[in-house]
Short mmCIF file of C-alpha atoms in Angstrom, two decimals:
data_model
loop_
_atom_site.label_atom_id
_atom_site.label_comp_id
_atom_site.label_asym_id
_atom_site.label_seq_id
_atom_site.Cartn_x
_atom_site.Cartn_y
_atom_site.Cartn_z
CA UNK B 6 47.38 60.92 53.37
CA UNK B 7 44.53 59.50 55.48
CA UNK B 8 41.03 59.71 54.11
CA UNK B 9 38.79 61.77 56.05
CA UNK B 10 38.08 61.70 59.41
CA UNK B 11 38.68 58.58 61.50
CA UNK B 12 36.22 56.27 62.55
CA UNK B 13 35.55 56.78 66.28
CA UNK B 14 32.72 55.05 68.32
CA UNK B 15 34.42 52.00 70.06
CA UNK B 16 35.15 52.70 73.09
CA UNK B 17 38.48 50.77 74.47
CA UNK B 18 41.19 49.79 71.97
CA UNK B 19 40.60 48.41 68.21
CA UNK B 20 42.36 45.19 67.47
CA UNK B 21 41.12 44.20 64.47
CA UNK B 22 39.89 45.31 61.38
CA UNK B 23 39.14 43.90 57.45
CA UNK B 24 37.54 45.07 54.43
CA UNK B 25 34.63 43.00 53.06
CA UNK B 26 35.41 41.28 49.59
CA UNK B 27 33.73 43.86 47.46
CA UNK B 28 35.51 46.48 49.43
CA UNK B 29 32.65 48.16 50.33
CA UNK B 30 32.22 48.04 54.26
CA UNK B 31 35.40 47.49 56.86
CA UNK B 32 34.45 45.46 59.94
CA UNK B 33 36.42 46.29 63.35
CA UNK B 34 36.70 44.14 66.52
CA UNK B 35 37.34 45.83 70.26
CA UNK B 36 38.05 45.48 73.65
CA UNK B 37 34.83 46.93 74.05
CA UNK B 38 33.64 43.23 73.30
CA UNK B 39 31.83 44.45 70.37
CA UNK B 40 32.44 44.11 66.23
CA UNK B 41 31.55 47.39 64.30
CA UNK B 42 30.65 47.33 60.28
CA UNK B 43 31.87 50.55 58.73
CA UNK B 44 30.94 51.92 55.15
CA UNK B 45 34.26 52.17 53.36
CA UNK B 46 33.33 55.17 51.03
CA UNK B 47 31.74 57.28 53.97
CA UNK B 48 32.86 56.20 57.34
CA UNK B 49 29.44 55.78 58.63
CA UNK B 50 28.48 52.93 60.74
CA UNK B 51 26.45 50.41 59.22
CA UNK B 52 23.70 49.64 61.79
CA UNK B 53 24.03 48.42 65.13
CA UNK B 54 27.33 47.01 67.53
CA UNK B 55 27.48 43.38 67.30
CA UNK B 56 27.22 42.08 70.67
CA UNK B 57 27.77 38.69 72.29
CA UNK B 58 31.03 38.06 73.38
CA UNK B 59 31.89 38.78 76.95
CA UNK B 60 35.01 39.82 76.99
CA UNK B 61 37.47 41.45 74.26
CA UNK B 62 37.17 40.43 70.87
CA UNK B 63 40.62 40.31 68.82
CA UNK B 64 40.27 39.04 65.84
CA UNK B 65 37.18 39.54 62.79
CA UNK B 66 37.62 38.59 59.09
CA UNK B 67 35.35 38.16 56.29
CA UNK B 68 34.11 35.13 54.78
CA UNK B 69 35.28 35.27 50.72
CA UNK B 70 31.64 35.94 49.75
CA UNK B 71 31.11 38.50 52.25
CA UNK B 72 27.86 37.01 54.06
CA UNK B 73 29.17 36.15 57.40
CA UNK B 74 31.99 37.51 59.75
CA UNK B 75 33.79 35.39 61.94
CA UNK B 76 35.49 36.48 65.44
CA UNK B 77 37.11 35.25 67.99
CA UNK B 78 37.51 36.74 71.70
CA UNK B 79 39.02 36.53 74.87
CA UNK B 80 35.88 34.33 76.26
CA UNK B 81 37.64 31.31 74.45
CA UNK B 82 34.56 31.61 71.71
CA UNK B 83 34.58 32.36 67.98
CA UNK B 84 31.02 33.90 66.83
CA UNK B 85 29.76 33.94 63.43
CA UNK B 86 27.91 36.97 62.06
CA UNK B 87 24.96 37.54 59.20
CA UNK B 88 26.22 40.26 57.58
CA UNK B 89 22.83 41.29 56.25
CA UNK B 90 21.08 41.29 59.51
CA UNK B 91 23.86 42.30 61.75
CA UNK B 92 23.22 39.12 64.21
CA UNK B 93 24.90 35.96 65.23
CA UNK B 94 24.52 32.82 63.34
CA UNK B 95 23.77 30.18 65.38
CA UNK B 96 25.94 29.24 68.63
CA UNK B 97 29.50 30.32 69.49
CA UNK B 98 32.14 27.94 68.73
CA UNK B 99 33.76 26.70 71.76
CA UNK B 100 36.94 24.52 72.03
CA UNK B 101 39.71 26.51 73.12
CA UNK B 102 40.42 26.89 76.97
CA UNK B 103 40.64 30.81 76.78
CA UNK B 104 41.89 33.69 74.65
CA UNK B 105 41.75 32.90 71.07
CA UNK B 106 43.89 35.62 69.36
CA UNK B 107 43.52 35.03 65.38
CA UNK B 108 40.44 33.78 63.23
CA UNK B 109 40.45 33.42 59.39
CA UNK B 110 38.47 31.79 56.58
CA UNK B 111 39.57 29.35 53.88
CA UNK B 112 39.42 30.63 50.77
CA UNK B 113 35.96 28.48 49.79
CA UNK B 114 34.13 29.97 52.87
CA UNK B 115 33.91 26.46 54.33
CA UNK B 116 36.94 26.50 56.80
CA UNK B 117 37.51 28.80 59.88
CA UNK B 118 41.14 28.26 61.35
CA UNK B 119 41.53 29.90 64.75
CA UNK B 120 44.42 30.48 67.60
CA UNK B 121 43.75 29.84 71.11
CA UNK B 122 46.77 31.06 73.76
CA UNK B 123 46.34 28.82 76.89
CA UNK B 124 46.34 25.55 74.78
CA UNK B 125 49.21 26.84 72.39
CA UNK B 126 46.84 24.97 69.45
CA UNK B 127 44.79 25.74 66.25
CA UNK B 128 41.37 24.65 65.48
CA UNK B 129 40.05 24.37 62.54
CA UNK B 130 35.98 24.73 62.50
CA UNK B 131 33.25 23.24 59.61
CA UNK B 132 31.06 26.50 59.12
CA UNK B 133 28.57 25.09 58.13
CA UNK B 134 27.63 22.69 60.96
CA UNK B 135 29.63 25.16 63.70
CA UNK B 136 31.52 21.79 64.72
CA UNK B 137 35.38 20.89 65.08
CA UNK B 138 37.41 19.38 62.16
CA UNK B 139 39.32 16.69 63.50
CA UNK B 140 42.75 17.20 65.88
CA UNK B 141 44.20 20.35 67.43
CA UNK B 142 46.96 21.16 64.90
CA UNK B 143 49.75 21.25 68.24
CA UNK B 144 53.39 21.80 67.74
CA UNK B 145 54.40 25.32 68.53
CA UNK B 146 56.00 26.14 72.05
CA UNK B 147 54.15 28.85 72.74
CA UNK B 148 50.91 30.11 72.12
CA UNK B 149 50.24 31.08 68.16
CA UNK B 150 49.18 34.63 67.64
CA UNK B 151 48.78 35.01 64.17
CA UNK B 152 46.96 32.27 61.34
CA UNK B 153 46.48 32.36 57.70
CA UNK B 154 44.83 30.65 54.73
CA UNK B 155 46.95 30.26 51.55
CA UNK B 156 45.44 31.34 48.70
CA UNK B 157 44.71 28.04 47.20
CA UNK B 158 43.48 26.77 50.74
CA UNK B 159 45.96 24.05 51.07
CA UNK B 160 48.33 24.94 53.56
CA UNK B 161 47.61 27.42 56.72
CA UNK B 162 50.92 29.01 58.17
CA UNK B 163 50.89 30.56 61.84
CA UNK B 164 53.28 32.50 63.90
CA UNK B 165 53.78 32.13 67.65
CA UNK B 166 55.60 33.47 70.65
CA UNK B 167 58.31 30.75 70.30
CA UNK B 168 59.62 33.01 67.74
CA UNK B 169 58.62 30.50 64.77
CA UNK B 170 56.25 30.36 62.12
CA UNK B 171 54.52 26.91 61.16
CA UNK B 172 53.11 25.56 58.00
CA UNK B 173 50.38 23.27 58.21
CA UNK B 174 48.54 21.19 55.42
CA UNK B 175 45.21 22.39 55.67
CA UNK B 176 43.25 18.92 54.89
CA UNK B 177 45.57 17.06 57.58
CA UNK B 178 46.65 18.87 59.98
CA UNK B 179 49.57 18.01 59.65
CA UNK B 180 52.91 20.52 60.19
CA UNK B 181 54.66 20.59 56.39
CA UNK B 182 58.16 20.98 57.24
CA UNK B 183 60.49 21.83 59.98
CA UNK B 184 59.38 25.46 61.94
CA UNK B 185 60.84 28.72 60.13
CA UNK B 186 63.06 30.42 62.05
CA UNK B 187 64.82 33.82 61.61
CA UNK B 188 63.13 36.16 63.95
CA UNK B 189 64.89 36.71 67.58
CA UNK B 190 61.35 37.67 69.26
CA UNK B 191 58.02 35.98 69.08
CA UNK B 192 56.10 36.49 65.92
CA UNK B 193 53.18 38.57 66.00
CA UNK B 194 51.77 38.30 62.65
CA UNK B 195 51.56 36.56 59.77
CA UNK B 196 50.13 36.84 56.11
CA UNK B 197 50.13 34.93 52.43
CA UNK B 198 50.58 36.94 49.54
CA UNK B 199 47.79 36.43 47.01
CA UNK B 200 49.44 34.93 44.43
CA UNK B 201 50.68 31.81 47.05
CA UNK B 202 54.39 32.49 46.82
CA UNK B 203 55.46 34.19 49.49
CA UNK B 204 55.07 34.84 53.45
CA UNK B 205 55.53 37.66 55.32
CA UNK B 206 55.69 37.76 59.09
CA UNK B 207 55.72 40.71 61.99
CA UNK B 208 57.50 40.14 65.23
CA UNK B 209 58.44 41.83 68.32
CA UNK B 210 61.57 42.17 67.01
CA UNK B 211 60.68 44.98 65.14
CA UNK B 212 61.37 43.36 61.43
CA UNK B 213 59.32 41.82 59.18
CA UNK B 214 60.48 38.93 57.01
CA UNK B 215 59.95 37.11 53.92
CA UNK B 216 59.35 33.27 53.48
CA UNK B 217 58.99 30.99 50.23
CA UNK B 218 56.02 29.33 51.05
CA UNK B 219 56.55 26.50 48.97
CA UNK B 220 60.52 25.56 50.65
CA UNK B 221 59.72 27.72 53.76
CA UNK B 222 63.30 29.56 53.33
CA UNK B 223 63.85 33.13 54.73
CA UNK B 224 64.30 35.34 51.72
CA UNK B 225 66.98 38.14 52.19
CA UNK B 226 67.62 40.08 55.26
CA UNK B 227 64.55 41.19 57.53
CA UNK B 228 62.76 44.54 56.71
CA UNK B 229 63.84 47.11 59.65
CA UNK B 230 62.25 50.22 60.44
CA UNK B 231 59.81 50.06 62.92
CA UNK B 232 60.64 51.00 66.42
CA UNK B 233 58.70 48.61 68.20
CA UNK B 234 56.38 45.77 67.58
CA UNK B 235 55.47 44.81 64.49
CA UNK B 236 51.82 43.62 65.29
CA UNK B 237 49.72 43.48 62.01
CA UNK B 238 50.92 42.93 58.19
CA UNK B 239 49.40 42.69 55.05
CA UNK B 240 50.27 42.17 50.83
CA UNK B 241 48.37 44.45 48.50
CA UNK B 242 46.22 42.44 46.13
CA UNK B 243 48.80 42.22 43.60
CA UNK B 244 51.61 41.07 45.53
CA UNK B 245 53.89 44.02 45.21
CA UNK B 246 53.12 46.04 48.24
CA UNK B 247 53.51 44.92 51.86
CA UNK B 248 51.93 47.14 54.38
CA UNK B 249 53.07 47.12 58.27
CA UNK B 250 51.03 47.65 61.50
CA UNK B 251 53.69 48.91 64.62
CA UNK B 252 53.00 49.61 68.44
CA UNK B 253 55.67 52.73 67.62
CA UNK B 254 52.07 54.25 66.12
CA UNK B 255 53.01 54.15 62.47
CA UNK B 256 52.49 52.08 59.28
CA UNK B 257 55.24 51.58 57.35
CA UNK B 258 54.48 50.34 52.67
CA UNK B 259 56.85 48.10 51.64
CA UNK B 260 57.98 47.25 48.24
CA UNK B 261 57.80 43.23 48.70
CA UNK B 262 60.32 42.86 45.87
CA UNK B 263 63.27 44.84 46.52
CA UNK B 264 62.05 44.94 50.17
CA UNK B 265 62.72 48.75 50.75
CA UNK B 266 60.41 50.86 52.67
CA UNK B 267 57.84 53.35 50.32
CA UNK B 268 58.12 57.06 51.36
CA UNK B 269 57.98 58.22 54.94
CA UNK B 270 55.73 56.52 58.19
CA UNK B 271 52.35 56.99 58.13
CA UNK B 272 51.85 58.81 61.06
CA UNK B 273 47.99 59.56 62.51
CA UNK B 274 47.24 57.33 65.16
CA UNK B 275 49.00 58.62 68.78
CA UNK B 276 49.28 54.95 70.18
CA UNK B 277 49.99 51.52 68.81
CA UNK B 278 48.82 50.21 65.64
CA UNK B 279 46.93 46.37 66.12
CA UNK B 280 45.54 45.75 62.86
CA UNK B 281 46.18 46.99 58.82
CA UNK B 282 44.09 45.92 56.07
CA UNK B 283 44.58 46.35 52.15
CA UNK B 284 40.88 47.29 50.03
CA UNK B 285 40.45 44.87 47.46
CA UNK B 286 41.20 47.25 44.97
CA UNK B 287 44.69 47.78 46.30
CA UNK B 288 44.04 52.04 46.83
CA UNK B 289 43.81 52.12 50.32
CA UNK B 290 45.13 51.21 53.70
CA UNK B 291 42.83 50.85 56.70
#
């Protein structure tokens, strides 16, 4: 059942949101070009909009100590965020030619791997200096929409419109592998679980899938359910739940291991979900 009332103030469509480390506040990212920090418990706002972008913003995650945010946005800019202050850290991050669709840290806070969709690359960003590490990591067809940190910070996996997912090794940037293919649409999301061994991906297909992360082999057949996209998944901290994100307006738990859906849709929102998020503590869905 959904906890208490939902958390309106944005004003155009949510795309993404993520629970800080200590689970106690969610951050959200609009098309209203603004980032909003939410207290988990209560559903209050926590201060002010963040404001800089100019234009949508559709992608926000946490750094793993919870001090900063990072975002990226359809300006072709990512943003970093003081989490204490509710301001910008420094200057945006430019590199990308235009819409940058996913953002997300490295597990020691000192990465930031991003998506851009005109030049079908990631980046990968020092956040400390705000500068570019090394090479676009190029291979995919079309553009990425979807990146990921594995747990242990070594390899990055991202799925793309070309209907493939690609692993990369995180201190090259190098692709590991040949591209893993199984989905018959582009793939719209993509996720580690926490204990490294698996991948799941989303895909306008409709299906999720599994992936060794380590051989990058599909594991059984894909999860079907969902009657439309399959824009945002997530593992539950312990690996044994998989939560799904449609544009049919539902979420969908999944038990990873026997890969059967949990119970019936969760259905609340009345149009297409972007973005799901486990707490750290595994209890709740946002």
């Amino acid at each position: 059942n959904p906890i208490g009332e939902p958390l309106t103030g944005h004003t155009k469509s949510v795309n993404s949101v993520a629970f800080s480390p200590d689970g106690q506040q969610i951050v959200s990212a609009s098309d209203d070009r603004t980032l909003r920090l939410w207290y988990a418990a209560t559903g209050a706002l926590v201060g002010k909009p963040l404001t800089g972008h100019s234009h949508y913003v559709n992608s926000a995650a946490f750094s793993p100590d919870g001090r900063y945010i990072v975002s990226g946005s359809k300006d072709g800019a990512l943003r970093l965020w003081d989490t204490r202050i509710g301001a910008p850290v420094g200057v945006p991050l430019e590199g990308h030619t235009e819409s940058i669709y996913s953002v997300a840290f490295s597990p020691d806070g000192k990465t930031i791997v991003s998506a851009g969709k005109n030049d079908i690359s990631l980046r990968l960003w020092n956040v400390e200096t705000g500068a570019p590490i090394g090479d676009v990591l190029a291979g995919h067809k079309k553009p990425p929409r979807s990146v990921a940190f594995s747990p242990d910070g070594k390899m990055i996996v991202s799925g793309s419109l070309d209907q493939t997912l690609r692993r990369w090794d995180a201190s090259t940037g190098l692709a590991i592998g040949e591209p893993l293919s199984g989905h018959s649409d582009g793939v719209a999301s993509v996720a580690f679980s926490p204990d490294g061994k698996t991948i799941v991906s989303g895909s306008y297909d409709n299906s999720l899938r599994l992936w060794n992360a380590v051989t990058g082999q599909v594991m059984g057949e894909p999860l079907t359910g969902h009657l439309d996209v399959v824009g945002s998944v997530a593992f539950s901290p312990d690996s044994r739940l998989l939560v799904s994100g449609s544009a049919d307006a539902t979420l969908r738990i999944w038990d990873a291991v026997t890969r059967k859906a949990i119970g019936e849709p969760l259905k609340r929102h009345r149009q297409a979900v972007h973005s799901v998020a486990f707490s750290p503590d595994g209890k709740s869905v946002a």
